[in-house]
Backbone as a printed PyTorch tensor [residue, N CA C, xyz], in Angstrom:
tensor([[[167.8210, 104.6580,  58.5360],
         [168.8660, 105.6590,  59.2480],
         [168.0480, 106.9820,  59.6700]],

        [[168.1630, 107.4780,  61.0080],
         [167.6860, 108.3850,  61.6000],
         [168.4950, 109.7320,  61.6360]],

        [[168.1480, 110.6750,  60.7820],
         [169.1180, 112.0270,  61.0360],
         [168.3140, 112.9630,  62.3410]],

        [[169.1870, 113.3320,  63.1040],
         [168.2500, 113.8010,  64.1590],
         [168.2300, 115.3990,  63.8510]],

        [[169.1120, 116.1400,  63.0190],
         [168.7960, 117.4520,  62.8810],
         [167.2900, 117.8410,  62.0850]],

        [[167.2670, 116.7880,  61.0430],
         [165.9370, 116.9940,  60.0540],
         [164.8290, 116.7030,  61.3060]],

        [[164.8660, 115.7920,  62.0660],
         [163.5550, 115.8710,  63.0020],
         [162.2560, 115.3570,  62.3590]],

        [[161.1020, 115.4170,  63.1890],
         [160.1170, 115.4290,  62.6520],
         [158.7120, 116.7830,  62.7510]],

        [[158.2830, 117.1030,  61.6590],
         [157.6920, 118.3360,  61.6210],
         [156.5550, 118.2340,  62.2720]],

        [[156.2400, 119.1990,  63.0120],
         [154.6850, 119.0200,  63.6720],
         [153.5650, 119.3950,  62.6660]],

        [[152.5950, 118.7280,  62.7820],
         [151.5040, 118.8390,  62.0540],
         [150.6180, 119.9130,  62.4250]],

        [[150.6510, 119.9540,  63.7350],
         [149.6460, 121.1020,  64.2040],
         [150.5020, 122.2200,  64.7480]],

        [[150.0880, 123.1810,  64.5420],
         [150.9850, 124.6990,  64.9270],
         [150.8670, 124.7360,  66.3810]],

        [[150.3030, 123.8450,  67.3760],
         [150.2910, 124.0090,  68.7000],
         [149.4290, 124.8530,  69.3450]],

        [[149.6600, 125.2280,  70.4010],
         [148.5660, 126.2170,  71.0450],
         [148.9260, 127.7710,  71.1690]],

        [[148.5170, 128.6110,  70.3970],
         [148.6520, 129.7200,  69.8510],
         [148.7890, 130.6500,  71.3000]],

        [[149.6290, 131.8970,  71.0660],
         [149.7270, 132.6680,  72.3020],
         [148.4730, 133.8880,  72.4560]],

        [[147.5900, 133.6650,  73.1970],
         [146.5700, 134.6310,  73.2830],
         [146.8340, 136.1530,  73.3520]],

        [[147.7410, 136.4180,  74.1220],
         [148.5560, 137.6920,  74.7520],
         [148.8060, 137.9980,  73.2640]],

        [[150.1090, 137.3470,  72.4550],
         [150.6790, 137.8520,  71.3120],
         [149.7360, 137.8360,  70.1350]],

        [[148.5950, 136.8640,  70.1300],
         [147.7310, 137.1840,  69.1710],
         [146.8790, 138.8990,  69.4750]],

        [[146.7910, 138.7440,  70.4220],
         [145.7380, 139.9650,  70.9650],
         [147.0470, 141.3850,  70.6360]],

        [[147.8960, 141.3070,  70.9600],
         [148.7430, 142.6370,  70.9310],
         [149.2150, 142.8620,  69.1690]],

        [[149.2680, 141.6860,  68.4840],
         [149.4670, 142.0780,  67.1180],
         [148.3610, 142.6460,  66.7920]],

        [[147.0370, 141.9260,  66.8870],
         [145.7160, 142.3100,  66.1560],
         [145.1500, 144.2000,  66.5780]],

        [[145.9120, 144.3320,  67.6770],
         [145.4630, 145.5230,  68.4200],
         [146.4030, 146.8580,  67.5310]],

        [[147.4900, 146.6330,  66.9310],
         [148.2490, 147.4220,  66.3900],
         [147.4200, 148.8190,  65.5580]],

        [[146.4700, 148.3050,  64.5220],
         [145.8960, 149.1060,  63.8950],
         [146.1540, 150.3070,  63.3740]],

        [[147.6270, 150.2360,  62.5000],
         [148.4000, 151.3410,  62.6170],
         [147.9470, 152.4580,  61.6200]],

        [[147.1810, 152.1700,  60.4920],
         [146.3580, 152.6110,  59.8050],
         [145.3560, 153.9430,  60.3580]],

        [[144.5040, 153.5370,  60.7690],
         [143.3290, 153.7770,  61.8240],
         [144.1580, 154.7540,  62.9370]],

        [[144.8900, 154.2790,  63.6710],
         [145.4370, 155.0360,  64.8750],
         [146.3610, 156.4920,  64.0800]],

        [[146.8470, 155.9880,  63.0320],
         [147.5370, 157.5070,  62.3620],
         [146.5350, 158.4410,  61.7860]],

        [[145.6000, 157.9810,  61.2720],
         [144.1160, 158.8380,  60.6700],
         [143.3000, 159.3740,  61.8430]],

        [[143.2380, 158.6620,  62.9620],
         [142.5290, 159.1940,  64.2920],
         [143.4030, 160.2890,  64.9480]],

        [[144.6400, 160.1130,  64.7820],
         [145.4750, 161.0950,  65.2230],
         [145.7870, 162.1190,  64.6380]],

        [[145.6810, 162.1240,  63.4270],
         [145.8360, 163.2670,  62.5500],
         [144.4160, 164.4080,  62.6870]],

        [[143.5550, 163.5350,  63.3050],
         [142.2340, 164.2750,  63.7080],
         [142.0550, 164.6240,  65.1570]],

        [[143.0670, 164.4890,  65.9290],
         [143.1610, 164.7380,  67.3590],
         [142.6420, 163.4890,  67.8670]],

        [[142.0240, 162.3870,  67.7110],
         [141.7500, 161.5520,  68.4800],
         [142.3700, 160.6660,  69.0780]],

        [[142.6850, 160.2030,  70.3420],
         [143.4320, 159.3810,  70.7560],
         [143.0140, 157.9700,  71.3150]],

        [[143.2460, 156.9060,  70.4480],
         [142.7020, 155.6150,  70.5000],
         [143.4290, 155.0130,  71.7850]],

        [[142.7970, 154.7950,  72.9850],
         [143.1880, 154.0480,  74.0620],
         [142.5320, 152.9510,  74.5970]],

        [[141.8310, 152.1610,  73.6930],
         [141.5210, 151.0150,  73.7070],
         [140.0690, 150.7750,  74.6680]],

        [[139.5390, 152.1020,  74.6800],
         [138.4380, 152.2150,  75.2690],
         [136.9290, 152.4540,  74.6320]],

        [[135.8360, 152.1790,  75.2540],
         [134.8640, 152.4810,  74.3180],
         [134.3100, 153.6240,  74.0250]],

        [[134.7860, 154.5460,  74.8210],
         [134.6790, 156.1850,  74.5150],
         [135.4660, 156.3880,  73.2570]],

        [[136.8810, 155.8060,  72.9770],
         [137.6240, 156.1960,  71.6730],
         [136.5580, 155.3270,  70.7310]],

        [[135.9550, 154.5080,  70.6510],
         [134.9990, 153.9330,  69.7140],
         [133.8930, 155.2480,  69.1610]],

        [[133.5920, 156.0160,  70.2770],
         [132.5310, 157.0190,  69.8850],
         [133.0640, 157.8210,  69.2330]],

        [[134.3730, 158.3910,  69.6500],
         [135.2640, 159.3120,  68.8000],
         [135.3110, 159.0340,  67.4910]],

        [[135.6170, 157.8240,  67.1910],
         [135.9940, 157.2500,  66.0990],
         [134.6180, 157.3780,  65.0790]],

        [[133.4910, 157.4320,  65.7120],
         [132.4370, 157.6020,  64.8400],
         [132.0370, 159.0500,  64.6090]],

        [[132.7150, 159.9270,  65.2480],
         [132.5060, 161.2310,  64.9010],
         [133.5690, 161.7910,  63.9130]],

        [[134.5660, 161.1480,  63.2660],
         [135.6770, 161.4910,  62.0850],
         [134.7500, 161.6820,  60.9500]],

        [[135.1330, 162.2420,  60.0640],
         [134.8880, 162.8560,  58.8560],
         [135.4890, 161.9690,  58.1200]],

        [[134.7200, 160.9270,  57.4850],
         [135.0990, 160.0210,  56.5860],
         [135.9050, 160.3010,  55.3110]],

        [[137.0150, 161.0140,  55.5010],
         [138.1020, 161.1780,  54.3340],
         [138.4900, 160.0670,  53.5320]],

        [[138.5090, 158.9650,  54.1540],
         [139.1690, 157.6390,  53.4300],
         [138.1760, 157.2830,  52.7610]],

        [[136.8780, 157.6160,  52.1900],
         [136.0610, 156.9640,  51.5170],
         [136.4880, 157.2480,  50.0150]],

        [[137.0760, 158.2950,  49.6750],
         [137.5700, 158.4850,  48.4180],
         [138.6390, 157.4270,  48.0200]],

        [[139.5200, 157.2180,  48.6330],
         [140.6080, 156.0860,  48.2990],
         [140.5580, 154.8380,  48.5120]],

        [[139.9170, 153.9500,  47.5840],
         [139.5830, 152.2830,  47.7230],
         [140.6570, 151.3180,  48.4620]],

        [[141.7300, 151.6710,  48.2270],
         [142.7770, 151.0600,  48.9450],
         [142.9600, 151.5250,  50.6380]],

        [[142.8130, 152.7730,  50.5820],
         [142.7300, 153.1070,  52.0670],
         [141.7330, 152.6040,  52.5990]],

        [[140.4970, 152.4160,  51.6410],
         [139.0740, 152.3300,  52.5050],
         [139.1630, 150.8380,  53.0170]],

        [[139.8490, 149.9630,  52.1560],
         [139.7560, 148.4470,  52.6030],
         [140.5530, 148.4950,  53.8080]],

        [[141.8320, 148.6620,  53.7420],
         [142.6060, 148.8750,  54.9910],
         [142.1220, 149.2460,  56.1350]],

        [[141.5520, 150.5970,  56.2170],
         [140.8840, 151.2040,  57.3380],
         [139.8650, 150.4030,  57.8930]],

        [[139.1580, 149.8260,  57.0920],
         [138.0270, 148.9800,  57.3490],
         [138.7290, 147.8300,  58.0940]],

        [[139.7800, 147.0500,  57.5610],
         [140.2180, 145.9600,  58.3960],
         [140.6810, 146.2920,  60.0110]],

        [[141.3430, 147.7260,  59.6160],
         [141.8140, 148.3760,  61.2640],
         [140.8260, 148.6720,  62.0380]],

        [[139.6190, 149.2160,  61.5040],
         [138.2180, 149.5530,  62.3100],
         [137.9960, 148.3610,  62.9670]],

        [[137.8100, 147.1340,  62.3050],
         [137.4230, 146.0030,  62.7590],
         [138.1140, 145.4770,  64.0640]],

        [[139.6120, 145.2790,  63.4560],
         [140.5650, 144.8150,  64.5810],
         [140.5160, 145.7820,  65.7420]],

        [[140.3410, 147.0290,  65.6920],
         [140.0810, 147.9100,  67.1090],
         [139.1990, 147.7040,  67.6720]],

        [[137.8530, 147.6540,  66.9540],
         [136.3310, 147.2090,  67.7320],
         [137.3710, 145.7570,  68.3350]],

        [[137.3970, 144.9170,  67.9270],
         [137.7240, 143.9880,  68.6240],
         [138.6370, 143.8110,  69.8880]],

        [[139.7690, 144.8270,  69.7190],
         [140.5460, 145.0400,  70.4220],
         [140.0770, 145.5830,  71.7890]],

        [[138.7540, 146.5310,  71.5810],
         [138.2820, 147.2840,  72.5770],
         [137.3040, 146.1470,  73.1640]],

        [[136.8090, 145.0400,  72.5290],
         [135.6600, 144.3910,  73.2430],
         [136.7110, 143.1430,  74.0880]],

        [[137.6790, 142.9030,  73.5280],
         [138.5920, 141.8440,  74.1650],
         [139.0670, 142.6150,  75.4030]],

        [[139.2870, 143.5110,  75.0290],
         [140.1580, 144.2270,  76.7670],
         [139.0950, 144.8040,  77.3450]],

        [[137.6710, 144.9120,  77.4240],
         [136.9520, 145.6620,  78.1600],
         [135.8360, 144.6560,  78.6340]],

        [[135.4790, 143.6870,  77.8000],
         [133.8680, 142.6870,  77.9690],
         [134.5980, 141.4640,  78.5840]],

        [[134.4170, 141.2990,  80.2450],
         [134.8440, 140.0090,  80.7050],
         [134.3960, 138.9400,  79.8970]],

        [[135.5490, 137.8950,  79.6040],
         [135.5720, 136.7290,  78.9250],
         [135.5610, 136.7750,  77.4990]],

        [[135.6100, 137.8730,  76.9490],
         [135.7330, 137.8290,  75.3220],
         [137.5240, 137.6630,  75.0000]],

        [[137.5810, 136.8050,  73.7530],
         [138.9520, 136.7570,  73.4620],
         [139.0190, 136.6420,  72.1110]],

        [[140.2780, 136.6830,  71.0390],
         [140.2910, 136.4800,  69.9370],
         [140.1500, 135.0460,  69.8610]],

        [[139.8310, 134.7060,  68.5520],
         [139.5630, 133.3870,  67.7640],
         [140.2700, 133.3670,  66.3760]],

        [[140.7190, 132.8370,  65.8880],
         [140.9830, 132.6160,  64.7510],
         [140.4110, 131.7380,  63.9450]],

        [[139.4940, 131.7380,  63.1260],
         [138.8110, 130.8080,  62.3250],
         [140.0120, 129.9530,  61.1900]],

        [[139.8520, 128.6720,  61.0960],
         [140.5630, 127.9220,  59.9620],
         [141.2040, 128.8050,  58.6920]],

        [[139.9540, 129.6380,  58.3680],
         [140.3990, 130.5400,  57.1550],
         [141.6650, 131.6350,  57.3280]],

        [[141.6060, 131.6220,  58.7140],
         [142.6240, 132.9600,  59.0600],
         [141.8490, 134.2190,  59.8200]],

        [[140.5240, 134.2070,  59.5470],
         [139.8140, 135.4100,  60.0130],
         [139.7720, 135.5810,  61.3000]],

        [[140.1840, 136.9470,  61.9090],
         [140.0290, 136.9590,  63.5540],
         [138.7900, 137.2810,  63.9150]],

        [[138.3300, 136.6940,  64.5340],
         [136.8970, 137.0010,  65.0810],
         [136.9340, 137.4000,  66.4560]],

        [[135.5520, 137.6270,  67.2120],
         [136.0410, 137.8820,  68.6910],
         [134.8380, 136.6510,  69.2360]],

        [[135.2090, 136.1640,  70.2590],
         [134.3360, 134.9680,  70.8650],
         [134.0540, 135.6390,  72.3430]],

        [[132.8350, 135.5490,  72.7190],
         [132.5060, 136.1430,  74.0320],
         [132.4910, 134.9710,  74.9620]],

        [[132.5220, 134.9140,  76.3100],
         [132.4720, 133.9240,  77.0900],
         [131.1190, 132.9820,  76.8530]],

        [[130.0090, 133.3420,  76.3880],
         [128.7380, 132.6420,  75.8810],
         [129.0610, 131.7750,  74.7230]],

        [[130.3540, 131.7950,  74.0370],
         [130.4870, 131.4010,  73.2160],
         [129.9220, 131.9910,  71.6060]],

        [[129.1220, 132.8420,  71.6270],
         [128.8690, 133.7290,  70.4700],
         [129.9940, 134.2340,  69.8690]],

        [[130.2550, 134.3870,  68.3800],
         [131.1710, 134.7530,  67.8520],
         [130.9150, 136.1160,  66.9650]],

        [[131.5740, 137.2010,  66.8580],
         [131.3230, 138.2290,  65.8900],
         [132.5100, 138.5760,  65.3070]],

        [[132.2520, 138.5890,  63.7360],
         [133.0140, 139.2270,  62.5550],
         [133.2470, 140.5050,  62.4580]],

        [[134.1850, 141.0870,  63.7990],
         [134.5590, 142.0550,  63.7610],
         [135.1870, 143.1100,  62.4490]],

        [[135.7390, 142.4330,  61.9990],
         [136.4290, 142.7730,  60.4090],
         [135.5190, 143.2620,  59.5180]],

        [[134.6760, 142.2210,  59.3820],
         [133.1310, 142.6620,  58.4910],
         [132.4860, 143.8610,  58.9860]],

        [[132.2340, 143.7400,  60.1700],
         [131.6390, 145.2540,  60.6930],
         [132.3520, 146.5110,  60.4260]],

        [[133.8980, 146.5080,  60.8750],
         [134.7060, 147.0540,  60.3030],
         [134.8590, 147.6500,  59.0340]],

        [[134.4190, 147.1200,  58.1000],
         [134.3480, 147.3880,  56.5660],
         [133.0850, 148.1060,  56.3810]],

        [[132.2890, 147.3280,  56.9920],
         [130.6940, 148.2240,  56.6990],
         [131.0580, 149.7570,  57.4370]],

        [[131.3470, 149.7630,  58.4490],
         [131.6330, 151.1560,  59.2130],
         [132.3950, 152.0930,  58.4060]],

        [[133.6910, 151.4240,  57.7310],
         [134.2620, 152.3470,  57.2200],
         [133.8080, 153.0170,  55.4390]],

        [[132.8630, 151.8640,  54.8500],
         [132.2290, 152.2910,  53.7500],
         [130.8780, 153.2850,  54.3420]],

        [[130.2160, 153.0680,  55.0860],
         [128.8880, 153.8580,  55.1290],
         [128.8250, 154.3460,  56.7500]],

        [[129.4570, 154.0060,  57.6400],
         [129.5580, 154.4640,  58.8090],
         [128.3470, 154.1390,  59.8300]],

        [[127.5970, 153.1300,  59.1830],
         [126.4940, 152.2450,  59.8430],
         [126.7830, 150.9910,  59.9050]],

        [[126.2910, 150.1140,  60.6520],
         [126.1690, 150.7680,  62.1380],
         [127.6330, 151.2840,  62.8950]],

        [[127.5410, 152.0430,  63.6310],
         [128.4260, 153.0850,  64.1610],
         [129.3510, 152.0280,  65.2080]],

        [[130.5790, 152.0210,  65.2620],
         [131.3610, 150.9000,  66.2240],
         [130.9830, 151.1530,  67.4990]],

        [[130.4430, 152.1700,  67.9800],
         [130.1760, 152.4010,  69.3970],
         [128.9410, 151.6560,  69.5990]],

        [[127.8370, 151.7010,  68.8190],
         [126.8990, 150.9520,  68.8490],
         [126.8170, 149.3060,  68.7410]],

        [[127.8150, 148.9960,  67.7910],
         [128.0790, 147.5120,  67.8360],
         [128.5580, 147.2540,  69.2380]],

        [[129.8490, 147.8840,  69.9170],
         [130.3430, 147.5270,  70.7240],
         [129.2330, 147.4330,  71.9560]],

        [[128.4630, 148.3530,  71.9150],
         [127.1280, 148.5190,  73.3090],
         [126.2590, 147.0080,  72.9980]],

        [[126.2230, 146.9370,  71.7990],
         [125.2810, 145.4160,  71.5080],
         [126.1260, 144.2930,  71.9540]],

        [[127.2910, 144.3000,  72.0050],
         [128.2760, 143.1150,  71.9480],
         [128.6030, 143.0320,  73.7450]],

        [[128.6850, 144.2540,  74.6180],
         [128.8770, 144.2380,  75.6330],
         [127.4530, 143.9200,  76.6530]],

        [[126.3970, 144.3050,  76.2600],
         [125.3650, 144.1720,  76.7890],
         [124.7250, 142.4050,  76.6790]],

        [[125.2960, 141.8330,  75.8910],
         [125.2670, 140.1260,  75.6540],
         [125.5880, 139.2610,  76.8600]]])
C-alpha cells in the first residue's frame, strides 16, 4: 500500500542555491561588529581587507572570540574574492568546509587562512587576496 503523504525522501540534497550560500557566508557578524567598533567599514572590497589588516588585534586575548573571528575573517576574505574576482565561487566540501574555487579550478581554504590571520596577523588578508586575484 502506498501512502502519498509519506512520499520518497530524496537521497541527494539537490543543487544548492549559489546566491543563498554566498549571502549566508558573507554575514560575518562578529568581524563586522569588531571592525565597526574600530571605525572600519566592511564593504566587500579589497580595500576593506587592507583596513582589517591595520586593526589592533584585541581579540587575541579571548580564545573563544579568536576562534569565531578567525572563521569570520576567512569567510569575509572569501566573500571579497567571490564578489570581485571573475569566475570565483563558493564550494562546500563534503566535510562541510566552505572554500573558494577560482575559474581555473584551484581551491582556497579561506577559513584556515582567516584563522592564521586572527591568530598571528600573517599572512595579511590583503596579501592573500592579492595572491588569489593574480592567479
